[in-house]
Coordinates of C-alpha atoms in Angstrom, one line a residue:
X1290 CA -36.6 36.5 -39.7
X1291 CA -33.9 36.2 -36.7
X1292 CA -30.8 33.6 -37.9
X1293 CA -28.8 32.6 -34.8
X1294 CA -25.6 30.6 -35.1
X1295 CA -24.3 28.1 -32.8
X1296 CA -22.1 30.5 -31.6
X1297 CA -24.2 33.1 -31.1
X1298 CA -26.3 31.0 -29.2
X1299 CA -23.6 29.8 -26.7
X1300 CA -22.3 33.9 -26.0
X1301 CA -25.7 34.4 -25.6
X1302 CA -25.9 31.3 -23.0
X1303 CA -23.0 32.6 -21.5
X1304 CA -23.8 36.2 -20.8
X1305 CA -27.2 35.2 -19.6
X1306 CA -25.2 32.6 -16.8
X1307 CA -22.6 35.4 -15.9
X1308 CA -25.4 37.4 -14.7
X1309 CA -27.7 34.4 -13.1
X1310 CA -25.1 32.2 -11.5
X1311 CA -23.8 34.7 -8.9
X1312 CA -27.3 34.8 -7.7
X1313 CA -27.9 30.9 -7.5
X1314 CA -24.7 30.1 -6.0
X1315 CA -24.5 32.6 -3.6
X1316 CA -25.6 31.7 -0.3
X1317 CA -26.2 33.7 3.0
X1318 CA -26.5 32.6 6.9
X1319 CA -29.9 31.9 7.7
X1320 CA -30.7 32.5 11.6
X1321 CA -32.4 28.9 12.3
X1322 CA -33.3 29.9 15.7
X1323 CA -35.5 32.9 14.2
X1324 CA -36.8 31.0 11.0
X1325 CA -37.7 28.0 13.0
X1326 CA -38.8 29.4 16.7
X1327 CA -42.1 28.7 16.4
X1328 CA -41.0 25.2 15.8
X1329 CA -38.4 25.4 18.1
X1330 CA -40.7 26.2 21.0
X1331 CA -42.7 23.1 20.3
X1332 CA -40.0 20.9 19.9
X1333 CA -38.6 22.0 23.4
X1334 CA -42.3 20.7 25.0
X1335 CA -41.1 17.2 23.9
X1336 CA -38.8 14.4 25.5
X1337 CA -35.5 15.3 24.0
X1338 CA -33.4 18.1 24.3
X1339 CA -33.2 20.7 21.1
X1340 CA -29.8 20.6 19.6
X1341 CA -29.4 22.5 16.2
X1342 CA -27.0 25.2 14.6
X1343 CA -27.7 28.7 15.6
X1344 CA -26.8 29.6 11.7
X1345 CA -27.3 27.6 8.3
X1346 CA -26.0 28.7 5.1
X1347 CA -28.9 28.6 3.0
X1348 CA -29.2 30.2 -1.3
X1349 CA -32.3 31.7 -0.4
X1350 CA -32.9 34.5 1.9
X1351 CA -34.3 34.1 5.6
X1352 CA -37.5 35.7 4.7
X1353 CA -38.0 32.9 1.9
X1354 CA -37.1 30.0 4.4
X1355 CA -40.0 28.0 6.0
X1356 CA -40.4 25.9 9.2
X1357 CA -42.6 22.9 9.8
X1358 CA -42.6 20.4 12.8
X1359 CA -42.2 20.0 15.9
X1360 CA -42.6 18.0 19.4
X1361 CA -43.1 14.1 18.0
X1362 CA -44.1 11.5 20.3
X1363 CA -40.7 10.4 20.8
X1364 CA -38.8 13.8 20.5
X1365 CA -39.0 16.4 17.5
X1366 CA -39.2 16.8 13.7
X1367 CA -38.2 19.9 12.1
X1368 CA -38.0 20.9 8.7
X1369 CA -36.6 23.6 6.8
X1370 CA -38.0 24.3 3.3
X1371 CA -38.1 26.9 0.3
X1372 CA -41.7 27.1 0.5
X1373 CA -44.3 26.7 2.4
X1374 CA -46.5 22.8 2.9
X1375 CA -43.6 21.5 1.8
X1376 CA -43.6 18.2 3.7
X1377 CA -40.4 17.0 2.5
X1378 CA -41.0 17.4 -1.4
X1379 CA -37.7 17.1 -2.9
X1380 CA -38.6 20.2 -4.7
X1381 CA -38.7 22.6 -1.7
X1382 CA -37.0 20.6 0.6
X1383 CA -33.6 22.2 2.5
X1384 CA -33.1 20.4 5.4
X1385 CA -34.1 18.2 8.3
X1386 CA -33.5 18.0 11.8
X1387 CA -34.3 14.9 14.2
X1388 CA -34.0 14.0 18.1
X1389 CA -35.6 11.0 19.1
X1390 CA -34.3 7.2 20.8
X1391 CA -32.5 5.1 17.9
X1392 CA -29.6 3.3 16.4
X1393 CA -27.1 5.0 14.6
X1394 CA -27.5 3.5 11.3
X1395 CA -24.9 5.2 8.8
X1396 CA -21.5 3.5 8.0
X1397 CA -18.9 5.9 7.3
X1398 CA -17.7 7.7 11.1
X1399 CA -16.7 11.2 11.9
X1400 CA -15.1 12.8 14.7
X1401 CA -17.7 15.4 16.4
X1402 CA -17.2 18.1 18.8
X1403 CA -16.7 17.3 22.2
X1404 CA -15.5 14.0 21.7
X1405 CA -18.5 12.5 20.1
X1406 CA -18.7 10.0 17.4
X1407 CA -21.0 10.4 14.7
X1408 CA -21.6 8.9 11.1
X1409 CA -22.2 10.4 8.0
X1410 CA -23.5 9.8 4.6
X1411 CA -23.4 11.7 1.3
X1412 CA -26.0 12.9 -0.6
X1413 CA -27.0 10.0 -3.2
X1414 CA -29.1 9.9 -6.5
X1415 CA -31.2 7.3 -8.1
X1416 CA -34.5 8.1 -9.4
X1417 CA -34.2 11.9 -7.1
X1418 CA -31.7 12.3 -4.8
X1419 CA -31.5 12.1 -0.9
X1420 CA -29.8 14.2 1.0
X1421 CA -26.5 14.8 3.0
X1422 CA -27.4 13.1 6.6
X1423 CA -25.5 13.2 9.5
X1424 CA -25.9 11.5 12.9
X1425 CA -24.9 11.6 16.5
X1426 CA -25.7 10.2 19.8
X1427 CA -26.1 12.0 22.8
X1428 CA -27.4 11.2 26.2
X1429 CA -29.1 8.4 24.7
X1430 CA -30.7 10.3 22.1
X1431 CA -30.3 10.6 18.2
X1432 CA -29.9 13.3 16.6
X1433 CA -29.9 13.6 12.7
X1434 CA -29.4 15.9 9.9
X1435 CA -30.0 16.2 6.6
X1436 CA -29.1 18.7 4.0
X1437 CA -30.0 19.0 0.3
X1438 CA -26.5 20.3 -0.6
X1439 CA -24.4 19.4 2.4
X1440 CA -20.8 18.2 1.8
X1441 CA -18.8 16.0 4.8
X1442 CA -17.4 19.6 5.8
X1443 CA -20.3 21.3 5.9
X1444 CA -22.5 18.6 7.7
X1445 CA -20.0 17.7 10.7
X1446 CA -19.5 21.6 11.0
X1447 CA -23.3 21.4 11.3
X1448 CA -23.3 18.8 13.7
X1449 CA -20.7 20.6 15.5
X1450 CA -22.2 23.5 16.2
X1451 CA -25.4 22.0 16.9
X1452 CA -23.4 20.2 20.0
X1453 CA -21.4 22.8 21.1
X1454 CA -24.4 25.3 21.8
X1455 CA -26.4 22.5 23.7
X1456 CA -30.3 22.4 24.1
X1457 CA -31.9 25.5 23.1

């Protein structure tokens, strides 16, 4: 018969998140222009230019990262996932990224590379949680974002980059 105490369960808890958390926090740049070319090169057959980061810090490796979407009928969908199918399960889901005519329809504005105002939103819980979203508006065209664990920083610096490189 094994007796544990409360105490011995918590060092026990303890040692086993000193050796796991490393792993689930740390997170490495993902080449988006190599995990998603496939969906890239569709996108680029639509009506909108392609504007995304050349890099995306994700907590999975590059080789466990997988793209979906494409050229829309208005512009281009493209998703970013932990596994693949996901069609924007909340359980696999990493991120999104949009080009396609439309409104800005955030609230809260940021100051974007090259002069460019965009908005942003947080990422917000009720029954699941959405995701970091950021938006922009270039040559008539918006352009949106989203992130499962983006911050403001990290989704403007996002956006940033996704403006500064141009179409791809």
């Amino acid at each position: 018969m094994v007796v544990t105490t409360p105490r011995a369960s918590a060092i026990a808890f303890v040692a086993a998140l000193a050796i796991v958390a490393p792993a689930l926090a740390a997170s490495s740049p993902a080449n988006l222009l190599k995990v998603l070319a496939v969906q890239i090169a569709s996108a680029k057959k639509g009506r909108v230019a392609v504007l995304l980061p050349a890099m995306f810090s994700a907590d999975a490796p590059a080789s466990r990262l997988y793209g979906s979407g494409g050229a829309t009928s208005r512009g281009y969908d493209i998703q970013l996932a932990y596994a693949r199918n996901c069609f924007d399960a909340t359980a696999c889901f990493l991120a999104e990224f949009w080009g396609n005519p439309g409104k800005i329809y955030l609230r809260t504005r940021v100051a974007l590379a090259l002069g460019i105002t965009g908005a942003y939103r947080g990422i917000s819980c009720g029954a699941s949680c959405g995701p970091a979203t950021i938006q922009w508006k270039e040559s008539g065209v918006l352009y949106t974002v989203q992130w499962r664990a983006g911050t403001k920083a990290t989704m403007i610096a996002l956006a940033d980059s996704a403006i500064e490189a141009g179409p791809r």
